[in-house]
Coordinates of C-alpha atoms in Angstrom, one line a residue:
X6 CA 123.2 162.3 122.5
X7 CA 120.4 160.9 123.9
X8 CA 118.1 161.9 121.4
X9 CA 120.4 160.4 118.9
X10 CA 120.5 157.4 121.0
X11 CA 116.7 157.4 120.6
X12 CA 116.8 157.7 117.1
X13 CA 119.0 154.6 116.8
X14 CA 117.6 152.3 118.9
X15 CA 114.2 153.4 117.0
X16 CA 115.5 152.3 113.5
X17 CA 117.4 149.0 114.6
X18 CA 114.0 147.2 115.3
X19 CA 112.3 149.1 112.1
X20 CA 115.5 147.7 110.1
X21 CA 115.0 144.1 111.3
X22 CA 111.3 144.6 110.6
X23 CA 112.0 145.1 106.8
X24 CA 114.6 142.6 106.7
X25 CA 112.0 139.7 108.3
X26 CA 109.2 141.3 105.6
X27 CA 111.7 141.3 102.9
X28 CA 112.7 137.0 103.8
X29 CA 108.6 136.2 104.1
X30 CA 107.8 137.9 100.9
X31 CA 110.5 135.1 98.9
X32 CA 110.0 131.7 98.6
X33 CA 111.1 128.8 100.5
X34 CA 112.0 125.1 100.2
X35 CA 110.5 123.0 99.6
X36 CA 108.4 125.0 97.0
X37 CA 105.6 122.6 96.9
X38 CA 104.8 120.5 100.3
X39 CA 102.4 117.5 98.3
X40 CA 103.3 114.5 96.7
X41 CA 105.1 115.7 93.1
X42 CA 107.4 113.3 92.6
X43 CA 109.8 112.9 89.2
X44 CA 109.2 116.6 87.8
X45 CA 109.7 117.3 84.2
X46 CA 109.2 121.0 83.7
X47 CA 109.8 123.1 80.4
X48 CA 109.2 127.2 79.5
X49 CA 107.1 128.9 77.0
X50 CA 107.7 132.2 76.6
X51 CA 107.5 133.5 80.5
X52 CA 105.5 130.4 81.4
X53 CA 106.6 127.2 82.9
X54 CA 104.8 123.9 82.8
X55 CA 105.5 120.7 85.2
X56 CA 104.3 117.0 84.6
X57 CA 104.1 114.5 87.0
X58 CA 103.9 110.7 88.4
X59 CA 100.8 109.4 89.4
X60 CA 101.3 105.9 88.4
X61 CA 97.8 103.9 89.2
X62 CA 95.6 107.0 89.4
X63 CA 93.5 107.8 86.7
X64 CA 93.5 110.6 84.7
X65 CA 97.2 110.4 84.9
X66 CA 100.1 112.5 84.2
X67 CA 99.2 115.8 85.7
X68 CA 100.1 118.7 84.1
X69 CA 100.9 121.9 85.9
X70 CA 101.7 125.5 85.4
X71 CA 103.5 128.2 86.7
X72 CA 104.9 131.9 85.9
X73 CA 107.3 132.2 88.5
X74 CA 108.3 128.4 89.4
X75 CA 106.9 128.3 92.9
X76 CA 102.9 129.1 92.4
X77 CA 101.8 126.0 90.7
X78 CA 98.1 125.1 89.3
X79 CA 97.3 121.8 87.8
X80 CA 95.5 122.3 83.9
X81 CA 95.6 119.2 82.6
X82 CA 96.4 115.6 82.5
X83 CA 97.8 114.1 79.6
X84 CA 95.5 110.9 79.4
X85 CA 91.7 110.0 81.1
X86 CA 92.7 106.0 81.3
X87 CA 96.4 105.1 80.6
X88 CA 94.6 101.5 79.6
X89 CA 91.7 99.4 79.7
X90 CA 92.9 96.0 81.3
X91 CA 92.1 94.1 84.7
X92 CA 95.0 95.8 87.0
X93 CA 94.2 99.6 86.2
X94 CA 90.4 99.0 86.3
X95 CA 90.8 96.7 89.8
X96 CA 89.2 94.3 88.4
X97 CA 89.3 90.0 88.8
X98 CA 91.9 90.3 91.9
X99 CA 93.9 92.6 90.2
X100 CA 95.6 96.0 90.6
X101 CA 98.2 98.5 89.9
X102 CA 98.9 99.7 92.9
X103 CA 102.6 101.4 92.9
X104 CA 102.7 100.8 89.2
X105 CA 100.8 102.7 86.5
X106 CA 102.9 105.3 84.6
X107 CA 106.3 106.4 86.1
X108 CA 108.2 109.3 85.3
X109 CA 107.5 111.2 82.5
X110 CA 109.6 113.6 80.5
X111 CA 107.7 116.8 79.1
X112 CA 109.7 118.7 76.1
X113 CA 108.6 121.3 74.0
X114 CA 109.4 121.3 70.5
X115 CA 108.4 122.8 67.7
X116 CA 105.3 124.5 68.4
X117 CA 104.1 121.1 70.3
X118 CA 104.4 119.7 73.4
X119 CA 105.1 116.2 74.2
X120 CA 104.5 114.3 77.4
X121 CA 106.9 110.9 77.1
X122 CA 105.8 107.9 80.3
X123 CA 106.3 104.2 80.3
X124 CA 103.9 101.7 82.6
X125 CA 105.2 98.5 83.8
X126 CA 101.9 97.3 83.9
X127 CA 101.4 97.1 80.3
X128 CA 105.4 96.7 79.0
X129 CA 104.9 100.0 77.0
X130 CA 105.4 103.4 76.0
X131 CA 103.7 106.2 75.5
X132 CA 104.2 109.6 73.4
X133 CA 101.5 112.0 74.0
X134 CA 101.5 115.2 72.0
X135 CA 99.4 118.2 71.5
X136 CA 99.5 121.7 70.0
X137 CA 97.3 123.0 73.6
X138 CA 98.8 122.2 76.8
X139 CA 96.1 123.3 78.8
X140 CA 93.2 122.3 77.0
X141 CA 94.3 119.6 74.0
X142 CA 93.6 117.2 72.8
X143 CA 96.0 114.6 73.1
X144 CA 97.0 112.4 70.3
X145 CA 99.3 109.3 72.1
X146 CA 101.4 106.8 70.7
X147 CA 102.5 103.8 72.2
X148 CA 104.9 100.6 71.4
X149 CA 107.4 98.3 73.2
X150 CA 109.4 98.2 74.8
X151 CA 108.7 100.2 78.2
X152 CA 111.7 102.3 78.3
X153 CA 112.6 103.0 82.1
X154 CA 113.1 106.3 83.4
X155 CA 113.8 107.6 80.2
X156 CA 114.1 111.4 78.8
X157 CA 112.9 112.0 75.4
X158 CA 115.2 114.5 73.5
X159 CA 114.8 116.4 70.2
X160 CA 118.0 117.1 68.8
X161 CA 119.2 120.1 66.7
X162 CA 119.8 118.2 63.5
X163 CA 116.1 117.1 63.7
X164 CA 116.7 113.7 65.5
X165 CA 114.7 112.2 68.4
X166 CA 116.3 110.3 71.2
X167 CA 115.1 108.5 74.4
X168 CA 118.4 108.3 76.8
X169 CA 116.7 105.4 79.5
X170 CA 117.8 102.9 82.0
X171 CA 119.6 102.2 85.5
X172 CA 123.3 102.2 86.1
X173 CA 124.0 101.3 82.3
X174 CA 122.7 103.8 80.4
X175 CA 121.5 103.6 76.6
X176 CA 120.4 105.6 73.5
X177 CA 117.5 104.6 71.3
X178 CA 116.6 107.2 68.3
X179 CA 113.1 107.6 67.5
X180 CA 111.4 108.5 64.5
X181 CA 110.9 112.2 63.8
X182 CA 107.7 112.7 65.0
X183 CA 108.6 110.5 67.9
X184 CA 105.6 107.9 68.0
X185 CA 107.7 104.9 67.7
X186 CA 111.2 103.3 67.3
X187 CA 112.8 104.4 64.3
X188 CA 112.4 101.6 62.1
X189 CA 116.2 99.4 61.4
X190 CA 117.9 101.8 64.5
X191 CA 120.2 100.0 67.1
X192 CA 120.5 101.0 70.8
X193 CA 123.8 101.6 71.9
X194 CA 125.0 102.3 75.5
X195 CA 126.6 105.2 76.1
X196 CA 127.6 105.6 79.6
X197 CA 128.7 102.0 81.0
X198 CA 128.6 103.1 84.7
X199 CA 126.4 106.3 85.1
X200 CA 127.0 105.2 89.0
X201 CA 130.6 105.5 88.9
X202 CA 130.9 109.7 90.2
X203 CA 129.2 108.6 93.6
X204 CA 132.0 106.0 94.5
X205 CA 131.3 101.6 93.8
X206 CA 129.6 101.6 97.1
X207 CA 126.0 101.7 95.0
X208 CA 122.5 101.0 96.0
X209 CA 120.8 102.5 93.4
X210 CA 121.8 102.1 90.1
X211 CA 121.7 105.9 88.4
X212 CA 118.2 106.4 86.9
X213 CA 116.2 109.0 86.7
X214 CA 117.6 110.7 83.2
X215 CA 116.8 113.8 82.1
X216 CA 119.0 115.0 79.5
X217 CA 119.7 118.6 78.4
X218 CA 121.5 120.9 75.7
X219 CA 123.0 124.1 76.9
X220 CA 125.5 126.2 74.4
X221 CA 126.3 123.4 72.2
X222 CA 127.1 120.9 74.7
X223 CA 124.7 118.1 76.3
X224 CA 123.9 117.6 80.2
X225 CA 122.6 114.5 81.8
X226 CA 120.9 114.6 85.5
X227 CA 120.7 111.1 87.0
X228 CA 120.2 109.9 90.7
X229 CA 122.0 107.8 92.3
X230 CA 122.2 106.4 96.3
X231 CA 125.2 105.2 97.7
X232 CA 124.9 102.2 100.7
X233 CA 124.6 104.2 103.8
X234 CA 124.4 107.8 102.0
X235 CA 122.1 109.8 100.5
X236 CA 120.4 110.7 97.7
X237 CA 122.6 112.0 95.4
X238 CA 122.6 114.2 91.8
X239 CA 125.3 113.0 89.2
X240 CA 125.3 115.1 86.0
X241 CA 127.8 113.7 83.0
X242 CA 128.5 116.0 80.3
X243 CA 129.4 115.4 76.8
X244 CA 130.5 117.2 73.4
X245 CA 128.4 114.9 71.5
X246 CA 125.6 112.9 72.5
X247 CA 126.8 109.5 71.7
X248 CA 129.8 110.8 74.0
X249 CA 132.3 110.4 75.6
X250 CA 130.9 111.3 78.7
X251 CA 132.5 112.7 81.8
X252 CA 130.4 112.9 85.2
X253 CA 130.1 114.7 88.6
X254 CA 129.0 114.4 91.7
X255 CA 126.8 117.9 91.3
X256 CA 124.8 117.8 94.6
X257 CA 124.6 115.7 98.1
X258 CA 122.8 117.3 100.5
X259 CA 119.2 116.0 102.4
X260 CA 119.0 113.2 99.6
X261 CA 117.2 116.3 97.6
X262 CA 117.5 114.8 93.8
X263 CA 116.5 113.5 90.8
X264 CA 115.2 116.3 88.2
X265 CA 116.5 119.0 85.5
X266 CA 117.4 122.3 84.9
X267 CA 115.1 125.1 83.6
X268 CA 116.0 128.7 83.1
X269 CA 114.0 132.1 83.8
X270 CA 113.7 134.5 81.4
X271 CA 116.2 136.6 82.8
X272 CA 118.6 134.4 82.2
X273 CA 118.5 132.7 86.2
X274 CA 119.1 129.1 86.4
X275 CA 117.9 126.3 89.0
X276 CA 117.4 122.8 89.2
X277 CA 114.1 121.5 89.9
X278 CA 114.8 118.2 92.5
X279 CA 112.6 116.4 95.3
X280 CA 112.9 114.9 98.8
X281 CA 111.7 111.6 99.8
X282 CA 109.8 113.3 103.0
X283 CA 108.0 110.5 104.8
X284 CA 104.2 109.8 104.5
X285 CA 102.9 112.9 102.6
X286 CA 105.6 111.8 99.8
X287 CA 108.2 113.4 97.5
X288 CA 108.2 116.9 97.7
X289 CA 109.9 119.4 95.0
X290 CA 112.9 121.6 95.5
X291 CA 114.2 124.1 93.7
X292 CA 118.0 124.6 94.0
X293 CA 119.8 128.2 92.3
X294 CA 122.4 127.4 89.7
X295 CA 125.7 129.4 88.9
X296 CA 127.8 127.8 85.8
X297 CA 131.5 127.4 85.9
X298 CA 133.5 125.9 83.4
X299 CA 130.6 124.2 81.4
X300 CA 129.5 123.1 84.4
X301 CA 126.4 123.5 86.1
X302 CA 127.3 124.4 90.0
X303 CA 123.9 123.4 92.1
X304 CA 123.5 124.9 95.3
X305 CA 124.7 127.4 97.6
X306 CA 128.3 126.1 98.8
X307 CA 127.1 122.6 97.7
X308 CA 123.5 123.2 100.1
X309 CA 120.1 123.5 99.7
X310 CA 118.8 126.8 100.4
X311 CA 116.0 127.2 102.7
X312 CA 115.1 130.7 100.7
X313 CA 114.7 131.5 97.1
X314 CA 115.1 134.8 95.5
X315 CA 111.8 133.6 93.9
X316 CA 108.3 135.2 95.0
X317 CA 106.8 133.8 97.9
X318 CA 104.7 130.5 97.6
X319 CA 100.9 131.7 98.4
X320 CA 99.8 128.2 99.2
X321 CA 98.6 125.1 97.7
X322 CA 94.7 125.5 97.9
X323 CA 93.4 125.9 95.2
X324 CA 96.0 125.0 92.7
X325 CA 97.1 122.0 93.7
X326 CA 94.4 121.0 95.9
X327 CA 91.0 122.0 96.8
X328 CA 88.0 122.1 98.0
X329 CA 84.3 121.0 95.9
X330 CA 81.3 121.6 96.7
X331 CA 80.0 119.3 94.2
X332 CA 77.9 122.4 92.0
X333 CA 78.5 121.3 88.6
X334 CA 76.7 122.9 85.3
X335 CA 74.1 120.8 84.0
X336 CA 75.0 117.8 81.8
X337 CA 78.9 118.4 82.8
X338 CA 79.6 115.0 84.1
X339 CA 83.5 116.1 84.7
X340 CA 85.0 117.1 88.3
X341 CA 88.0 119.7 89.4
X342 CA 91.4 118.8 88.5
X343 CA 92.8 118.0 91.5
X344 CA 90.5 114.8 91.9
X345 CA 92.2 111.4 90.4
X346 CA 90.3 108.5 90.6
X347 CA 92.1 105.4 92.2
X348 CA 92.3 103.2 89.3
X349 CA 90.2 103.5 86.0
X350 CA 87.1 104.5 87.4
X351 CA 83.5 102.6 85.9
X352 CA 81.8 106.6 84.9
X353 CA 78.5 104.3 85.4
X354 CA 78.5 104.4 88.8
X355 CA 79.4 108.2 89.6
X356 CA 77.6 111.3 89.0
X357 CA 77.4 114.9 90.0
X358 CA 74.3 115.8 88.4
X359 CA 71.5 113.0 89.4
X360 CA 71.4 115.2 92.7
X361 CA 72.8 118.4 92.2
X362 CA 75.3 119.7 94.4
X363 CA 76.6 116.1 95.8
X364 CA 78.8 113.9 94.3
X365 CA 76.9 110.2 94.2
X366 CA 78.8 106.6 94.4
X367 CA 76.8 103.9 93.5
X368 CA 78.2 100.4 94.3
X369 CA 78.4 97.8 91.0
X370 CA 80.0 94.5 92.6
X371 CA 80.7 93.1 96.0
X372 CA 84.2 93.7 97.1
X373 CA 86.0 92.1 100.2
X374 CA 87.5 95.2 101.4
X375 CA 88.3 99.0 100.4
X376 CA 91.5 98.0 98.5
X377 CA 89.7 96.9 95.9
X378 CA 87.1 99.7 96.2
X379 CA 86.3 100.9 93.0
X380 CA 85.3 104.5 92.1
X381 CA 87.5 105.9 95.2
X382 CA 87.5 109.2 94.6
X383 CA 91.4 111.0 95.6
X384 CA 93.4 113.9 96.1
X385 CA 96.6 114.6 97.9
X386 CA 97.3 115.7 101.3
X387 CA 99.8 118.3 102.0
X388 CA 102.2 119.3 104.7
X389 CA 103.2 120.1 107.5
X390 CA 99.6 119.7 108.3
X391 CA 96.4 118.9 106.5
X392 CA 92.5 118.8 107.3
X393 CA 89.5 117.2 104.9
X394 CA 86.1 117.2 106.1
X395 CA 83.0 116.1 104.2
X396 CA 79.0 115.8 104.5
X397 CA 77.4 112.1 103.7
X398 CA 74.2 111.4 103.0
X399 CA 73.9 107.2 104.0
X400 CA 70.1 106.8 103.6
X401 CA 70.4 104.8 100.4
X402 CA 73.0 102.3 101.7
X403 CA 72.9 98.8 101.3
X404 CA 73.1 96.1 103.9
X405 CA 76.8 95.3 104.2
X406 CA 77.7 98.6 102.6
X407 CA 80.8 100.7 103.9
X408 CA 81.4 104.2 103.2
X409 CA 83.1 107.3 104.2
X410 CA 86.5 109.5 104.3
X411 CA 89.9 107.5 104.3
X412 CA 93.3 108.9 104.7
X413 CA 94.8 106.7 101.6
X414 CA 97.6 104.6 101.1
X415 CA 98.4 101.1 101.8
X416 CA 98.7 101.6 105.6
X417 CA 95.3 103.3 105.7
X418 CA 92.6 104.4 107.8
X419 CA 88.8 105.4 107.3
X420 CA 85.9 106.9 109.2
X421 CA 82.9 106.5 108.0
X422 CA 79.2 104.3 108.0
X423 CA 79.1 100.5 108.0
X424 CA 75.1 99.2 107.2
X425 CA 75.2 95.9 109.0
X426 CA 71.8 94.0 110.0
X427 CA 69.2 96.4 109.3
X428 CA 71.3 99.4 111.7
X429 CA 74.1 102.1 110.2
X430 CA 77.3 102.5 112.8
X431 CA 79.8 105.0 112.7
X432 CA 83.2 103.3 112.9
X433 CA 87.0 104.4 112.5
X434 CA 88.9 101.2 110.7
X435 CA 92.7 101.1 110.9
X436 CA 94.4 99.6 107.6
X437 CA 97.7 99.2 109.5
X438 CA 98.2 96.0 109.8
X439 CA 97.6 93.3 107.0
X440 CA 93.7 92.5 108.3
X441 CA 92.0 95.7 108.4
X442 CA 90.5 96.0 112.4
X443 CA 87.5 97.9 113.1
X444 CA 88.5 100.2 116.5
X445 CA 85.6 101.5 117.2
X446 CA 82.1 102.1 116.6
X447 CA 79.1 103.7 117.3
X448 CA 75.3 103.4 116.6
X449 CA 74.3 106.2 113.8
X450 CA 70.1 107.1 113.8
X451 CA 70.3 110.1 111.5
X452 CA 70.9 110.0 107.6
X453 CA 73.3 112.7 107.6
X454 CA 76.7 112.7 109.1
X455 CA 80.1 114.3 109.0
X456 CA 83.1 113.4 108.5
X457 CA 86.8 114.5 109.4
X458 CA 90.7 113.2 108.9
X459 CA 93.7 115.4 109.9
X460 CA 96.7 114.9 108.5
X461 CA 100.1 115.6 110.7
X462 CA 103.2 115.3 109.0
X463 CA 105.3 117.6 110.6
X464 CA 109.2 116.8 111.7
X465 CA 107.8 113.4 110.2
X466 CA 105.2 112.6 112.6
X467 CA 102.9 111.1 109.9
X468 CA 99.9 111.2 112.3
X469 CA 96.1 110.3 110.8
X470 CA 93.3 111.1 113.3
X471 CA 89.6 110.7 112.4
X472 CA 86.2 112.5 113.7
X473 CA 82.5 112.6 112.7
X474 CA 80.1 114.9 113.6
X475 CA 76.4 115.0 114.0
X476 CA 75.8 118.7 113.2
X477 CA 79.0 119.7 111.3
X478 CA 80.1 121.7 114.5
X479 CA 80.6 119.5 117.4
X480 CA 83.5 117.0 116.4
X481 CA 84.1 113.7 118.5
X482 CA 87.5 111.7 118.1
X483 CA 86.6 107.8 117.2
X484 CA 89.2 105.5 117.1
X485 CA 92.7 105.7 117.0
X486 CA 95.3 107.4 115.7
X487 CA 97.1 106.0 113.0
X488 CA 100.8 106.2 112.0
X489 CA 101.4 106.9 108.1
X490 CA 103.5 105.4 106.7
X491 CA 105.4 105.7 103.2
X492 CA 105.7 102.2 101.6
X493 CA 106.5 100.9 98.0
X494 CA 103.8 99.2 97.3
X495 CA 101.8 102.4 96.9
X496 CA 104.7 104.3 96.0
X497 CA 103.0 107.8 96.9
X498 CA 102.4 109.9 99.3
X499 CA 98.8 109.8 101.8
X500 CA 95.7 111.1 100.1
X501 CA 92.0 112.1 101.3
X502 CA 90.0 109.3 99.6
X503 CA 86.2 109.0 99.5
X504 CA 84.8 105.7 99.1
X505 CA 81.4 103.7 99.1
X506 CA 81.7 99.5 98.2
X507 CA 79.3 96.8 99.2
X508 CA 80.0 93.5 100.7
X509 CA 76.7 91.5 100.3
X510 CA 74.4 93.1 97.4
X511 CA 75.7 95.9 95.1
X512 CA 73.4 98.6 94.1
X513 CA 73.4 100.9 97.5
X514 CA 74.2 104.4 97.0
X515 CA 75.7 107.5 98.7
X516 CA 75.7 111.1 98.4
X517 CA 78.5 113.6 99.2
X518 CA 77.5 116.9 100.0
X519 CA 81.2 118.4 99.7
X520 CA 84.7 117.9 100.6
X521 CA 86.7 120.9 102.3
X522 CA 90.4 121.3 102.9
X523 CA 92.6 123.4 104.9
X524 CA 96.2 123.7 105.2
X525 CA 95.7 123.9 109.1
X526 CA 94.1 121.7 112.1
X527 CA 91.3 123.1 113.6
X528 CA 91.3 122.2 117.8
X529 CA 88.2 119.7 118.1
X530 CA 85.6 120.0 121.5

């Protein structure tokens, strides 16, 4: 008995064991912890492929790819400059700070892929096509009107739609290769009050389209938000796509929404969705779906799991983000895909080849303060937590020059070098408030220095702290922390930003050595 007793007790904790193993090997929500807001995903085949929004950051659209919906590398954007005018390239007081592209709709059709946005900033938009996801080229279209949040949609009789707008929702037909309004076509509106599932009680109108066909019958996923709820998915359905349409409430549950359906191979369905999520921005979820009387069913008993029955996520360095080390083949003046430029950059004033192995910003105007910076170099951050670090070479600064590593948004804050009457300081500048206020500084004798930001975002902390280092080992805090914070005038979540732009004379350059992340903080001496 007692041996039997033994044997027991010996396999209850082996049994756990297997079950914990078994839960860590699958994936969890949310499946990507980074800023990739308004998804539009397709499948090739056994491969899936995600655009984004990165509205004012150039190249723009990312595109992503995947062959089991949670491991996610970027391959591509789907334009260098979305256009040449003063608010994308920062220039003459303007920018296009929370504006840009917005959500794009990705479709396959065909043997070619289309990547649909629109851009307030220039009141158009834009059809981007190519045979080669991954490697192009493009060949873009473009025309007016901008057509909001819409979902571009090739028919089976051949026809091309965009289904767009807020609340009221309307149908324009394009012409069959989709690069323009079909000529002598009127819009009509076909679902008066896309709102009306979620109760009268609106705040936001429902937006957000992305329209779908599934066994002969048409699906439309919109967001809405009612006053003092949530987030919430709506999803009409329809016989015909001029309708009539009837809608559902198909998911309320930690405002996780706005996105599509895709299907596996084996015949498994999901939703791809997102979560506003504080300062490191809108993070994707993927939520299982069962179908029931036409309808899609999201959820598990109207939830969002916190497991997938989806392999598990093995992190987002390198595919999403990365490190660089600046060593680049000679003559290629390009840089890793997870770098986006804030604004257009001007490709006169960068380079990773004039010193090999270090990525060089040379300043080209005088600028009042790093908002207007031009040639900021960005990726995201990601969560929970989040370190960059980086090597500057200053001895080529400027007087009046500023440079360094900036945690990036409009609430911002920088560590880095200031030149400033013939001496270099080391200072940690808080963009909280609306004058930027130095917090601290001190004097910098060497030409080398390092630089540190950390990133803390978990249980929505949104904590920035900054460091430098004189030997790339011993760290010192400078300054003060700094609270991150999600606003709409940036419209996305915090990223690692480095920067050089003069105040008094332009022409002063720097040289970074590298740029490192990790998905953990390191404890500092």
């Amino acid at each position: 008995m007692k041996r039997r007793l033994f044997r027991y007790g010996f396999l209850v904790p082996a049994f756990l064991f297997l079950v914990s193993q078994a839960q860590a090997q699958k994936a969890t929500n949310p499946v990507i912890y980074a800023d990739v807001p308004d998804m539009s995903m397709v499948r090739v085949g056994d491969t899936y492929y995600m655009s984004s929004t990165t509205m004012h950051l150039s190249p723009g659209v990312p595109i992503m790819k995947s062959k089991d919906l949670v491991n996610w590398k970027l391959v591509n954007y789907a334009y260098d400059t979305l256009a040449n005018v003063d608010a994308l390239n920062l220039e003459n007081g303007k920018s296009a700070y929370g504006k840009g592209s917005w959500a794009s709709s990705l479709r396959y059709h065909k043997g070619t892929f289309y990547v649909s946005t629109f851009a307030q900033t220039t009141g158009k938009t834009y059809i981007y096509s190519t045979k080669n996801i991954e490697r192009g080229p493009w060949k873009v279209s473009s025309f007016k009107p901008s057509f909001h949040d819409h979902s571009l949609f090739f028919d089976d009789d051949g026809r091309v739609y965009l289904v767009y707008g807020g609340g009221r929702l309307r149908l324009v037909e394009l012409t069959a290769d989709a690069s323009g309004v079909k000529p002598g076509t009127t819009e009509q509106v076909i679902i008066e009050n896309a709102s009306a599932p979620s109760g009268a009680n609106v705040g936001l109108p429902a937006e957000g389209s992305q329209l779908f066909k599934v066994a002969g019958k048409y699906y439309l996923f919109n967001i809405t938000w009612p006053r003092g709820g949530m987030r919430t998915v709506v999803i009409h359905r329809a016989d015909k796509i001029t309708g009539p349409w009837e809608g559902r409430v198909a998911l309320q549950d930690l405002g996780v929404a706005q996105g599509g359906l895709i299907n596996t191979p084996k015949g498994e369905w999901f939703a791809y969705l997102f979560r506003d999520y504080g300062a490191v921005g809108r993070i994707p979820y993927l939520v299982p779906v069962k179908w029931k009387d036409n309808w899609p069913v999201l959820g598990v008993d109207g939830k969002v799991p916190g497991t997938l029955d989806l392999p598990a996520s093995k992190g987002l360095i390198p595919g999403i983000v990365a490190s660089d080390e600046f060593y680049y083949k000679k003559g290629r003046q390009a840089l890793s895909l997870v770098w986006q430029w804030n604004h257009n950059p001007d490709n006169s004033l960068w380079s990773v080849t004039d010193r090999k192995g270090f990525l060089r910003l040379t300043t080209g105007r005088v600028d009042t303060s790093i908002y207007f910076a031009r040639n900021m170099l960005t990726q995201r951050t990601v969560g929970p937590v989040c370190s960059g670090t980086t090597a500057i070479d200053v001895e080529n600064m400027k007087d009046g020059d500023c440079a360094g590593l900036t945690l990036w948004s409009k609430q911002y804050g920088w560590v880095g070098v200031k030149a400033e009457g013939g001496a270099k300081y080391i200072v940690m500048v808080s963009g909280e408030k609306a004058a930027p206020e130095e917090v601290e500084r001190v004097p910098l004798t060497q030409k080398k220095l390092y630089l540190k930001a950390d990133a803390d975002f978990t249980n929505r902390s949104d904590k920035g702290r900054f460091y430098y280092s004189l030997d790339g080992k011993t760290w010192t805090p400078l300054g003060a922390p700094i609270q991150m914070v999600y606003t709409l005038a940036h419209f996305m979540g915090y990223r690692f930003g480095l920067f050089n732009y003069a105040t008094k004379e332009a022409g002063g350059y720097v040289d970074f050595d590298y740029f490192r992340i990790a998905d953990k903080i390191s404890p500092t001496k």
